[in-house]
Backbone as JSON Lines, residues from 0, in Angstrom:
{"i":0,"aa":"X","n":[37.15,-98.12,46.57],"ca":[38.54,-97.75,46.74],"c":[38.86,-97.76,48.23]}
{"i":1,"aa":"X","n":[40.02,-98.26,48.57],"ca":[40.46,-98.42,49.95],"c":[41.66,-97.51,50.19]}
{"i":2,"aa":"X","n":[41.48,-96.51,51.06],"ca":[42.52,-95.54,51.39],"c":[42.91,-95.73,52.85]}
{"i":3,"aa":"X","n":[44.2,-95.86,53.11],"ca":[44.69,-96.0,54.48],"c":[45.42,-94.74,54.89]}
{"i":4,"aa":"X","n":[45.08,-94.23,56.07],"ca":[45.83,-93.14,56.69],"c":[46.83,-93.8,57.64]}
{"i":5,"aa":"X","n":[48.09,-93.54,57.43],"ca":[49.14,-94.12,58.26],"c":[50.02,-93.02,58.83]}
{"i":6,"aa":"X","n":[50.66,-93.34,59.92],"ca":[51.57,-92.42,60.59],"c":[51.71,-92.85,62.03]}
{"i":7,"aa":"X","n":[52.76,-92.38,62.66],"ca":[52.94,-92.72,64.07],"c":[51.9,-91.98,64.9]}
{"i":8,"aa":"X","n":[51.76,-92.39,66.15],"ca":[50.81,-91.74,67.04],"c":[51.13,-90.26,67.13]}
{"i":9,"aa":"X","n":[50.11,-89.45,67.2],"ca":[50.12,-87.98,67.25],"c":[50.36,-87.32,65.9]}
{"i":10,"aa":"X","n":[50.42,-88.08,64.81],"ca":[50.68,-87.48,63.5],"c":[49.44,-86.8,62.9]}
{"i":11,"aa":"X","n":[48.27,-87.03,63.47],"ca":[47.07,-86.36,62.99],"c":[46.13,-87.21,62.17]}
{"i":12,"aa":"X","n":[46.27,-88.52,62.26],"ca":[45.39,-89.42,61.48],"c":[43.93,-89.22,61.84]}
{"i":13,"aa":"X","n":[43.61,-89.19,63.12],"ca":[42.22,-89.04,63.55],"c":[41.65,-87.7,63.11]}
{"i":14,"aa":"X","n":[42.45,-86.66,63.21],"ca":[42.03,-85.32,62.78],"c":[41.7,-85.32,61.29]}
{"i":15,"aa":"X","n":[42.57,-85.93,60.49],"ca":[42.33,-85.97,59.05],"c":[41.15,-86.88,58.7]}
{"i":16,"aa":"X","n":[40.99,-87.95,59.43],"ca":[39.85,-88.84,59.2],"c":[38.54,-88.08,59.41]}
{"i":17,"aa":"X","n":[38.5,-87.3,60.46],"ca":[37.31,-86.49,60.75],"c":[37.07,-85.47,59.64]}
{"i":18,"aa":"X","n":[38.12,-84.79,59.19],"ca":[37.98,-83.8,58.12],"c":[37.53,-84.45,56.82]}
{"i":19,"aa":"X","n":[38.11,-85.6,56.5],"ca":[37.75,-86.29,55.25],"c":[36.31,-86.78,55.26]}
{"i":20,"aa":"X","n":[35.78,-87.08,56.43],"ca":[34.39,-87.55,56.5],"c":[33.42,-86.47,56.03]}
{"i":21,"aa":"X","n":[33.79,-85.19,56.16],"ca":[32.9,-84.13,55.66],"c":[33.06,-83.94,54.15]}
{"i":22,"aa":"X","n":[34.23,-84.25,53.6],"ca":[34.43,-84.18,52.15],"c":[33.81,-85.37,51.43]}
{"i":23,"aa":"X","n":[33.75,-86.48,52.12],"ca":[33.22,-87.73,51.53],"c":[32.17,-88.32,52.46]}
{"i":24,"aa":"X","n":[30.98,-87.68,52.54],"ca":[29.97,-88.13,53.5],"c":[29.46,-89.55,53.25]}
{"i":25,"aa":"X","n":[29.61,-90.07,52.04],"ca":[29.16,-91.43,51.74],"c":[30.25,-92.48,52.01]}
{"i":26,"aa":"X","n":[31.44,-92.02,52.35],"ca":[32.56,-92.94,52.58],"c":[32.37,-93.74,53.86]}
{"i":27,"aa":"X","n":[32.95,-94.91,53.87],"ca":[33.0,-95.74,55.07],"c":[34.27,-95.32,55.82]}
{"i":28,"aa":"X","n":[34.1,-94.76,57.01],"ca":[35.22,-94.31,57.83],"c":[35.44,-95.37,58.91]}
{"i":29,"aa":"X","n":[36.66,-95.87,59.0],"ca":[36.93,-96.98,59.9],"c":[38.33,-96.86,60.49]}
{"i":30,"aa":"X","n":[38.69,-97.83,61.34],"ca":[40.02,-97.81,61.96],"c":[40.46,-99.22,62.3]}
{"i":31,"aa":"X","n":[41.77,-99.36,62.45],"ca":[42.37,-100.6,62.93],"c":[43.33,-100.24,64.06]}
{"i":32,"aa":"X","n":[43.26,-100.93,65.16],"ca":[42.26,-101.93,65.53],"c":[40.97,-101.25,65.98]}
{"i":33,"aa":"X","n":[39.88,-101.99,65.94],"ca":[38.62,-101.53,66.49],"c":[37.56,-101.13,65.5]}
{"i":34,"aa":"X","n":[37.74,-101.4,64.22],"ca":[36.76,-101.0,63.21],"c":[35.59,-101.94,63.06]}
{"i":35,"aa":"X","n":[35.66,-103.09,63.7],"ca":[34.54,-104.05,63.67],"c":[34.04,-104.23,65.1]}
{"i":36,"aa":"X","n":[32.91,-104.91,65.25],"ca":[32.36,-105.12,66.6],"c":[33.34,-105.91,67.46]}
{"i":37,"aa":"X","n":[33.84,-107.01,66.94],"ca":[34.82,-107.81,67.68],"c":[36.11,-107.01,67.87]}
{"i":38,"aa":"X","n":[36.46,-106.24,66.86],"ca":[37.67,-105.43,66.92],"c":[37.68,-104.43,68.05]}
{"i":39,"aa":"X","n":[36.5,-103.94,68.44],"ca":[36.43,-103.0,69.57],"c":[36.91,-103.67,70.85]}
{"i":40,"aa":"X","n":[36.53,-104.92,71.05],"ca":[36.98,-105.67,72.22],"c":[38.48,-105.95,72.14]}
{"i":41,"aa":"X","n":[38.93,-106.32,70.95],"ca":[40.35,-106.62,70.76],"c":[41.19,-105.37,71.03]}
{"i":42,"aa":"X","n":[40.72,-104.22,70.54],"ca":[41.44,-102.97,70.76],"c":[41.62,-102.7,72.25]}
{"i":43,"aa":"X","n":[40.56,-102.88,73.01],"ca":[40.64,-102.67,74.46],"c":[41.64,-103.62,75.11]}
{"i":44,"aa":"X","n":[41.64,-104.87,74.67],"ca":[42.59,-105.84,75.22],"c":[44.02,-105.41,74.91]}
{"i":45,"aa":"X","n":[44.27,-105.0,73.68],"ca":[45.63,-104.62,73.28],"c":[46.1,-103.41,74.08]}
{"i":46,"aa":"X","n":[45.25,-102.42,74.21],"ca":[45.66,-101.17,74.85],"c":[45.72,-101.24,76.37]}
{"i":47,"aa":"X","n":[44.94,-102.15,76.98],"ca":[44.8,-102.1,78.44],"c":[45.15,-103.38,79.18]}
{"i":48,"aa":"X","n":[45.73,-104.34,78.51],"ca":[46.14,-105.56,79.2],"c":[47.59,-105.42,79.64]}
{"i":49,"aa":"X","n":[47.83,-105.41,80.96],"ca":[49.22,-105.3,81.42],"c":[50.0,-106.57,81.09]}
{"i":50,"aa":"X","n":[51.27,-106.4,80.81],"ca":[52.18,-107.53,80.54],"c":[51.72,-108.42,79.39]}
{"i":51,"aa":"X","n":[51.11,-107.83,78.39],"ca":[50.67,-108.6,77.23],"c":[51.9,-109.04,76.44]}
{"i":52,"aa":"X","n":[52.03,-110.32,76.22],"ca":[53.14,-110.88,75.46],"c":[53.11,-110.32,74.04]}
{"i":53,"aa":"X","n":[54.27,-109.96,73.5],"ca":[54.33,-109.36,72.17],"c":[53.82,-110.31,71.09]}
{"i":54,"aa":"X","n":[54.03,-111.59,71.26],"ca":[53.54,-112.58,70.3],"c":[52.0,-112.62,70.34]}
{"i":55,"aa":"X","n":[51.45,-112.58,71.54],"ca":[49.99,-112.53,71.7],"c":[49.43,-111.24,71.08]}
{"i":56,"aa":"X","n":[50.1,-110.12,71.35],"ca":[49.67,-108.84,70.79],"c":[49.63,-108.9,69.26]}
{"i":57,"aa":"X","n":[50.66,-109.47,68.67],"ca":[50.75,-109.62,67.22],"c":[49.53,-110.36,66.68]}
{"i":58,"aa":"X","n":[49.16,-111.46,67.33],"ca":[48.03,-112.25,66.84],"c":[46.68,-111.59,67.14]}
{"i":59,"aa":"X","n":[46.6,-110.79,68.19],"ca":[45.37,-110.02,68.42],"c":[45.17,-109.0,67.31]}
{"i":60,"aa":"X","n":[46.25,-108.32,66.91],"ca":[46.15,-107.38,65.78],"c":[45.71,-108.11,64.51]}
{"i":61,"aa":"X","n":[46.25,-109.3,64.28],"ca":[45.86,-110.08,63.1],"c":[44.4,-110.49,63.17]}
{"i":62,"aa":"X","n":[43.93,-110.89,64.35],"ca":[42.53,-111.26,64.51],"c":[41.63,-110.07,64.2]}
{"i":63,"aa":"X","n":[42.01,-108.91,64.71],"ca":[41.25,-107.7,64.42],"c":[41.24,-107.42,62.92]}
{"i":64,"aa":"X","n":[42.39,-107.52,62.28],"ca":[42.51,-107.23,60.85],"c":[41.66,-108.2,60.02]}
{"i":65,"aa":"X","n":[41.67,-109.48,60.37],"ca":[40.88,-110.47,59.64],"c":[39.39,-110.18,59.77]}
{"i":66,"aa":"X","n":[38.94,-109.84,60.97],"ca":[37.52,-109.53,61.17],"c":[37.15,-108.22,60.48]}
{"i":67,"aa":"X","n":[38.05,-107.25,60.52],"ca":[37.82,-105.97,59.86],"c":[37.66,-106.18,58.35]}
{"i":68,"aa":"X","n":[38.49,-107.03,57.78],"ca":[38.36,-107.38,56.37],"c":[36.97,-107.97,56.11]}
{"i":69,"aa":"X","n":[36.6,-108.95,56.92],"ca":[35.34,-109.68,56.72],"c":[34.11,-108.78,56.92]}
{"i":70,"aa":"X","n":[34.14,-107.97,57.96],"ca":[32.96,-107.2,58.36],"c":[32.85,-105.83,57.69]}
{"i":71,"aa":"X","n":[33.99,-105.2,57.39],"ca":[33.97,-103.82,56.88],"c":[34.51,-103.72,55.45]}
{"i":72,"aa":"X","n":[35.73,-104.18,55.24],"ca":[36.38,-103.95,53.95],"c":[35.74,-104.71,52.79]}
{"i":73,"aa":"X","n":[35.65,-106.01,52.89],"ca":[35.16,-106.83,51.77],"c":[33.77,-106.4,51.31]}
{"i":74,"aa":"X","n":[32.77,-106.31,52.2],"ca":[31.44,-105.94,51.71],"c":[31.4,-104.55,51.05]}
{"i":75,"aa":"X","n":[32.18,-103.62,51.58],"ca":[32.15,-102.27,51.02],"c":[32.99,-102.14,49.76]}
{"i":76,"aa":"X","n":[34.06,-102.9,49.65],"ca":[34.81,-102.94,48.39],"c":[33.97,-103.59,47.3]}
{"i":77,"aa":"X","n":[33.23,-104.65,47.66],"ca":[32.34,-105.31,46.69],"c":[31.27,-104.34,46.19]}
{"i":78,"aa":"X","n":[30.85,-103.41,47.05],"ca":[29.84,-102.41,46.67],"c":[30.47,-101.16,46.06]}
{"i":79,"aa":"X","n":[31.78,-101.2,45.86],"ca":[32.54,-100.1,45.25],"c":[32.43,-98.79,46.02]}
{"i":80,"aa":"X","n":[32.39,-98.89,47.34],"ca":[32.35,-97.7,48.19],"c":[33.77,-97.25,48.53]}
{"i":81,"aa":"X","n":[33.9,-95.97,48.81],"ca":[35.17,-95.43,49.28],"c":[35.3,-95.78,50.76]}
{"i":82,"aa":"X","n":[36.42,-96.39,51.1],"ca":[36.72,-96.74,52.49],"c":[37.97,-95.97,52.89]}
{"i":83,"aa":"X","n":[37.89,-95.25,54.01],"ca":[39.05,-94.53,54.53],"c":[39.31,-95.06,55.93]}
{"i":84,"aa":"X","n":[40.5,-95.62,56.12],"ca":[40.81,-96.29,57.38],"c":[41.99,-95.65,58.1]}
{"i":85,"aa":"X","n":[41.83,-95.47,59.4],"ca":[42.92,-95.07,60.28],"c":[43.71,-96.33,60.59]}
{"i":86,"aa":"X","n":[44.81,-96.51,59.88],"ca":[45.73,-97.65,59.94],"c":[45.26,-98.8,59.05]}
{"i":87,"aa":"X","n":[46.22,-99.71,58.78],"ca":[45.97,-100.84,57.89],"c":[47.04,-101.91,58.13]}
{"i":88,"aa":"X","n":[47.11,-102.87,57.23],"ca":[48.14,-103.9,57.35],"c":[49.54,-103.31,57.3]}
{"i":89,"aa":"X","n":[49.7,-102.11,56.75],"ca":[51.02,-101.47,56.71],"c":[51.54,-101.28,58.13]}
{"i":90,"aa":"X","n":[50.68,-100.81,59.03],"ca":[51.07,-100.7,60.44],"c":[51.35,-102.07,61.04]}
{"i":91,"aa":"X","n":[50.51,-103.04,60.68],"ca":[50.71,-104.39,61.2],"c":[52.08,-104.93,60.9]}
{"i":92,"aa":"X","n":[52.59,-104.59,59.74],"ca":[53.93,-105.04,59.35],"c":[55.0,-104.16,60.0]}
{"i":93,"aa":"X","n":[54.79,-102.85,59.98],"ca":[55.8,-101.93,60.5],"c":[56.06,-102.12,61.99]}
{"i":94,"aa":"X","n":[55.04,-102.45,62.76],"ca":[55.2,-102.61,64.21],"c":[55.68,-104.01,64.59]}
{"i":95,"aa":"X","n":[55.73,-104.93,63.66],"ca":[56.11,-106.32,63.97],"c":[57.61,-106.48,64.13]}
{"i":96,"aa":"X","n":[57.99,-107.53,64.86],"ca":[59.41,-107.82,65.07],"c":[59.96,-108.73,63.98]}
{"i":97,"aa":"X","n":[59.18,-109.69,63.54],"ca":[59.62,-110.64,62.51],"c":[58.95,-110.24,61.2]}
{"i":98,"aa":"X","n":[59.66,-109.49,60.38],"ca":[59.07,-108.88,59.2],"c":[58.57,-109.89,58.17]}
{"i":99,"aa":"X","n":[59.36,-110.88,57.76],"ca":[58.82,-111.84,56.77],"c":[57.55,-112.53,57.26]}
{"i":100,"aa":"X","n":[57.55,-112.91,58.53],"ca":[56.36,-113.54,59.11],"c":[55.19,-112.55,59.13]}
{"i":101,"aa":"X","n":[55.46,-111.31,59.5],"ca":[54.41,-110.29,59.57],"c":[53.79,-110.04,58.2]}
{"i":102,"aa":"X","n":[54.62,-109.99,57.17],"ca":[54.1,-109.77,55.82],"c":[53.18,-110.93,55.43]}
{"i":103,"aa":"X","n":[53.63,-112.14,55.67],"ca":[52.83,-113.32,55.3],"c":[51.52,-113.37,56.06]}
{"i":104,"aa":"X","n":[51.56,-113.18,57.37],"ca":[50.34,-113.28,58.18],"c":[49.38,-112.12,57.89]}
{"i":105,"aa":"X","n":[49.91,-110.91,57.74],"ca":[49.04,-109.77,57.43],"c":[48.4,-109.92,56.06]}
{"i":106,"aa":"X","n":[49.17,-110.4,55.1],"ca":[48.65,-110.65,53.76],"c":[47.51,-111.68,53.83]}
{"i":107,"aa":"X","n":[47.71,-112.74,54.61],"ca":[46.68,-113.77,54.77],"c":[45.44,-113.21,55.47]}
{"i":108,"aa":"X","n":[45.62,-112.41,56.51],"ca":[44.47,-111.87,57.24],"c":[43.62,-110.97,56.36]}
{"i":109,"aa":"X","n":[44.25,-110.36,55.35],"ca":[43.54,-109.46,54.43],"c":[43.14,-110.15,53.12]}
{"i":110,"aa":"X","n":[43.37,-111.47,53.04],"ca":[43.05,-112.25,51.85],"c":[43.63,-111.62,50.58]}
{"i":111,"aa":"X","n":[44.83,-111.05,50.73],"ca":[45.53,-110.49,49.58],"c":[45.16,-109.06,49.24]}
{"i":112,"aa":"X","n":[44.19,-108.48,49.93],"ca":[43.77,-107.1,49.65],"c":[44.72,-106.14,50.36]}
{"i":113,"aa":"X","n":[45.07,-105.06,49.68],"ca":[45.87,-104.0,50.3],"c":[45.28,-102.66,49.88]}
{"i":114,"aa":"X","n":[45.61,-101.59,50.6],"ca":[45.07,-100.28,50.23],"c":[45.46,-99.88,48.81]}
{"i":115,"aa":"X","n":[44.54,-99.18,48.14],"ca":[44.83,-98.61,46.83],"c":[45.72,-97.38,46.97]}
{"i":116,"aa":"X","n":[45.6,-96.72,48.13],"ca":[46.35,-95.5,48.4],"c":[46.67,-95.44,49.88]}
{"i":117,"aa":"X","n":[47.9,-95.05,50.19],"ca":[48.29,-94.8,51.57],"c":[48.66,-93.33,51.7]}
{"i":118,"aa":"X","n":[48.05,-92.67,52.66],"ca":[48.42,-91.31,53.02],"c":[49.28,-91.45,54.27]}
{"i":119,"aa":"X","n":[50.54,-91.09,54.17],"ca":[51.47,-91.24,55.28],"c":[51.78,-89.87,55.87]}
{"i":120,"aa":"X","n":[51.35,-89.65,57.1],"ca":[51.58,-88.39,57.8],"c":[52.88,-88.51,58.58]}
{"i":121,"aa":"X","n":[53.82,-87.64,58.29],"ca":[55.19,-87.76,58.81],"c":[55.53,-86.61,59.76]}
{"i":122,"aa":"X","n":[56.22,-86.95,60.85],"ca":[56.64,-85.96,61.84],"c":[58.16,-86.0,62.02]}
{"i":123,"aa":"X","n":[58.75,-84.83,62.26],"ca":[60.16,-84.8,62.64],"c":[60.25,-85.01,64.15]}
{"i":124,"aa":"X","n":[61.45,-85.24,64.64],"ca":[61.64,-85.57,66.05],"c":[61.15,-84.46,66.99]}
{"i":125,"aa":"X","n":[61.47,-83.21,66.68],"ca":[61.07,-82.1,67.55],"c":[59.56,-81.98,67.63]}
{"i":126,"aa":"X","n":[58.88,-82.12,66.51],"ca":[57.41,-82.03,66.5],"c":[56.8,-83.2,67.26]}
{"i":127,"aa":"X","n":[57.38,-84.38,67.09],"ca":[56.89,-85.55,67.82],"c":[57.03,-85.33,69.32]}
{"i":128,"aa":"X","n":[58.18,-84.86,69.76],"ca":[58.39,-84.59,71.2],"c":[57.35,-83.6,71.72]}
{"i":129,"aa":"X","n":[57.13,-82.53,70.98],"ca":[56.17,-81.51,71.4],"c":[54.76,-82.09,71.52]}
{"i":130,"aa":"X","n":[54.35,-82.87,70.55],"ca":[53.01,-83.44,70.57],"c":[52.85,-84.47,71.68]}
{"i":131,"aa":"X","n":[53.87,-85.29,71.89],"ca":[53.79,-86.29,72.96],"c":[53.73,-85.62,74.33]}
{"i":132,"aa":"X","n":[54.36,-84.46,74.45],"ca":[54.34,-83.73,75.71],"c":[52.98,-83.19,76.09]}
{"i":133,"aa":"X","n":[52.05,-83.2,75.15],"ca":[50.72,-82.64,75.38],"c":[49.66,-83.69,75.68]}
{"i":134,"aa":"X","n":[50.07,-84.96,75.81],"ca":[49.05,-85.99,76.02],"c":[49.56,-87.08,76.93]}
{"i":135,"aa":"X","n":[48.62,-87.88,77.43],"ca":[48.96,-89.07,78.2],"c":[49.38,-90.15,77.23]}
{"i":136,"aa":"X","n":[50.44,-90.85,77.54],"ca":[50.98,-91.86,76.63],"c":[50.27,-93.19,76.77]}
{"i":137,"aa":"X","n":[50.03,-93.83,75.62],"ca":[49.51,-95.2,75.64],"c":[50.69,-96.16,75.63]}
{"i":138,"aa":"X","n":[50.38,-97.44,75.55],"ca":[51.41,-98.47,75.64],"c":[52.46,-98.35,74.53]}
{"i":139,"aa":"X","n":[52.03,-98.01,73.33],"ca":[52.96,-97.87,72.2],"c":[53.85,-96.65,72.41]}
{"i":140,"aa":"X","n":[53.26,-95.53,72.78],"ca":[54.02,-94.29,72.94],"c":[55.04,-94.39,74.07]}
{"i":141,"aa":"X","n":[54.76,-95.24,75.06],"ca":[55.69,-95.42,76.17],"c":[56.99,-96.09,75.73]}
{"i":142,"aa":"X","n":[57.03,-96.62,74.53],"ca":[58.25,-97.27,74.03],"c":[59.31,-96.26,73.6]}
{"i":143,"aa":"X","n":[58.94,-94.98,73.51],"ca":[59.93,-93.93,73.3],"c":[59.97,-93.32,71.91]}
{"i":144,"aa":"X","n":[60.62,-92.17,71.84],"ca":[60.73,-91.38,70.61],"c":[61.49,-92.14,69.52]}
{"i":145,"aa":"X","n":[62.63,-92.71,69.87],"ca":[63.45,-93.42,68.87],"c":[62.65,-94.57,68.26]}
{"i":146,"aa":"X","n":[61.91,-95.28,69.09],"ca":[61.09,-96.39,68.6],"c":[60.04,-95.87,67.61]}
{"i":147,"aa":"X","n":[59.36,-94.79,67.97],"ca":[58.31,-94.25,67.11],"c":[58.88,-93.75,65.77]}
{"i":148,"aa":"X","n":[60.04,-93.12,65.81],"ca":[60.66,-92.65,64.56],"c":[61.1,-93.83,63.7]}
{"i":149,"aa":"X","n":[61.54,-94.91,64.33],"ca":[61.89,-96.12,63.57],"c":[60.64,-96.69,62.9]}
{"i":150,"aa":"X","n":[59.51,-96.68,63.61],"ca":[58.25,-97.16,63.03],"c":[57.88,-96.3,61.83]}
{"i":151,"aa":"X","n":[58.06,-94.99,61.94],"ca":[57.75,-94.1,60.82],"c":[58.58,-94.47,59.59]}
{"i":152,"aa":"X","n":[59.84,-94.75,59.79],"ca":[60.72,-95.17,58.68],"c":[60.22,-96.49,58.09]}
{"i":153,"aa":"X","n":[59.82,-97.4,58.96],"ca":[59.31,-98.69,58.49],"c":[58.01,-98.52,57.7]}
{"i":154,"aa":"X","n":[57.14,-97.62,58.13],"ca":[55.89,-97.38,57.4],"c":[56.21,-96.98,55.96]}
{"i":155,"aa":"X","n":[57.15,-96.07,55.79],"ca":[57.55,-95.64,54.44],"c":[58.12,-96.81,53.64]}
{"i":156,"aa":"X","n":[58.98,-97.57,54.28],"ca":[59.64,-98.69,53.6],"c":[58.63,-99.75,53.15]}
{"i":157,"aa":"X","n":[57.65,-100.06,54.0],"ca":[56.71,-101.12,53.65],"c":[55.66,-100.68,52.64]}
{"i":158,"aa":"X","n":[55.36,-99.4,52.59],"ca":[54.5,-98.91,51.5],"c":[55.17,-99.18,50.17]}
{"i":159,"aa":"X","n":[56.47,-98.89,50.11],"ca":[57.22,-99.13,48.87],"c":[57.34,-100.63,48.58]}
{"i":160,"aa":"X","n":[57.66,-101.41,49.6],"ca":[57.83,-102.85,49.42],"c":[56.54,-103.51,48.92]}
{"i":161,"aa":"X","n":[55.41,-103.06,49.46],"ca":[54.11,-103.63,49.08],"c":[53.55,-103.0,47.8]}
{"i":162,"aa":"X","n":[54.3,-102.06,47.23],"ca":[53.9,-101.37,46.0],"c":[52.53,-100.7,46.13]}
{"i":163,"aa":"X","n":[52.37,-99.97,47.22],"ca":[51.14,-99.22,47.47],"c":[51.4,-97.76,47.11]}
{"i":164,"aa":"X","n":[50.53,-97.2,46.3],"ca":[50.64,-95.78,45.96],"c":[50.61,-94.99,47.27]}
{"i":165,"aa":"X","n":[51.59,-94.11,47.46],"ca":[51.75,-93.43,48.74],"c":[51.95,-91.93,48.54]}
{"i":166,"aa":"X","n":[51.23,-91.15,49.34],"ca":[51.44,-89.72,49.42],"c":[51.94,-89.43,50.83]}
{"i":167,"aa":"X","n":[53.18,-88.97,50.95],"ca":[53.75,-88.63,52.25],"c":[53.6,-87.14,52.45]}
{"i":168,"aa":"X","n":[53.02,-86.77,53.59],"ca":[52.78,-85.36,53.9],"c":[53.41,-84.99,55.23]}
{"i":169,"aa":"X","n":[53.92,-83.78,55.3],"ca":[54.46,-83.23,56.54],"c":[53.29,-82.96,57.48]}
{"i":170,"aa":"X","n":[53.23,-83.69,58.58],"ca":[52.11,-83.58,59.51],"c":[52.11,-82.28,60.31]}
{"i":171,"aa":"X","n":[53.16,-81.46,60.15],"ca":[53.18,-80.17,60.85],"c":[52.56,-79.05,60.02]}
{"i":172,"aa":"X","n":[52.22,-79.35,58.77],"ca":[51.55,-78.35,57.93],"c":[50.17,-78.03,58.52]}
{"i":173,"aa":"X","n":[49.58,-76.89,58.15],"ca":[48.23,-76.58,58.62],"c":[47.25,-77.7,58.26]}
{"i":174,"aa":"X","n":[46.34,-77.98,59.15],"ca":[45.4,-79.1,58.98],"c":[44.67,-79.06,57.64]}
{"i":175,"aa":"X","n":[44.15,-77.89,57.29],"ca":[43.38,-77.78,56.05],"c":[44.25,-78.01,54.83]}
{"i":176,"aa":"X","n":[45.49,-77.58,54.89],"ca":[46.41,-77.81,53.77],"c":[46.65,-79.31,53.58]}
{"i":177,"aa":"X","n":[46.79,-80.03,54.67],"ca":[46.96,-81.49,54.59],"c":[45.69,-82.12,54.01]}
{"i":178,"aa":"X","n":[44.54,-81.7,54.52],"ca":[43.27,-82.25,54.04],"c":[43.11,-82.02,52.54]}
{"i":179,"aa":"X","n":[43.41,-80.82,52.08],"ca":[43.27,-80.52,50.65],"c":[44.2,-81.39,49.8]}
{"i":180,"aa":"X","n":[45.41,-81.62,50.27],"ca":[46.34,-82.49,49.53],"c":[45.81,-83.91,49.45]}
{"i":181,"aa":"X","n":[45.22,-84.39,50.54],"ca":[44.64,-85.74,50.55],"c":[43.46,-85.82,49.6]}
{"i":182,"aa":"X","n":[42.58,-84.83,49.65],"ca":[41.41,-84.81,48.77],"c":[41.84,-84.82,47.3]}
{"i":183,"aa":"X","n":[42.84,-84.02,46.96],"ca":[43.33,-84.01,45.57],"c":[43.83,-85.4,45.17]}
{"i":184,"aa":"X","n":[44.55,-86.06,46.06],"ca":[45.11,-87.38,45.74],"c":[44.01,-88.43,45.59]}
{"i":185,"aa":"X","n":[43.02,-88.4,46.47],"ca":[41.9,-89.35,46.36],"c":[41.14,-89.1,45.07]}
{"i":186,"aa":"X","n":[40.86,-87.85,44.77],"ca":[40.09,-87.52,43.57],"c":[40.85,-87.86,42.28]}
{"i":187,"aa":"X","n":[42.17,-87.94,42.36],"ca":[42.98,-88.27,41.18],"c":[42.93,-89.76,40.84]}
{"i":188,"aa":"X","n":[42.46,-90.57,41.77],"ca":[42.41,-92.02,41.52],"c":[41.22,-92.4,40.65]}
């Protein structure tokens, strides 16, 4: 089973991924970008290359996703292991500028595979502002609050469009309460 944790930056995906790893010690815990060996290099390029063209960035994310599918997802899905990933093709589509093209290319990079379940961690504007004020911003976060909230809306929309079972949770709830809701949803599958 393939479970994707989605949400804008600071929504708590990494925190929940860490918590879920103790509930599911046999699960494959991964992330996009950077969940494969090649993906680690791609992640660094995306995050730290100044003046990276948006078209180039789009294809770097696709390259990471294709390798992640090949190296992590496919072999573990074939072995019927639980895979929990910080981000997925849903983000790849939500962050893209040309949506029809993004859907087609992301679908191809994943060879038609999509998450069985998406856990979408959602933040309101005030909570997002507060969380962003507590950290150094990366390249994505520097695009601003309105941009990030638009991405959050797109994440919800593309889960529905791709017909992915989705549990949307308020990311401001206590951490353990969020974790328990996720565990219940995974166990229900």
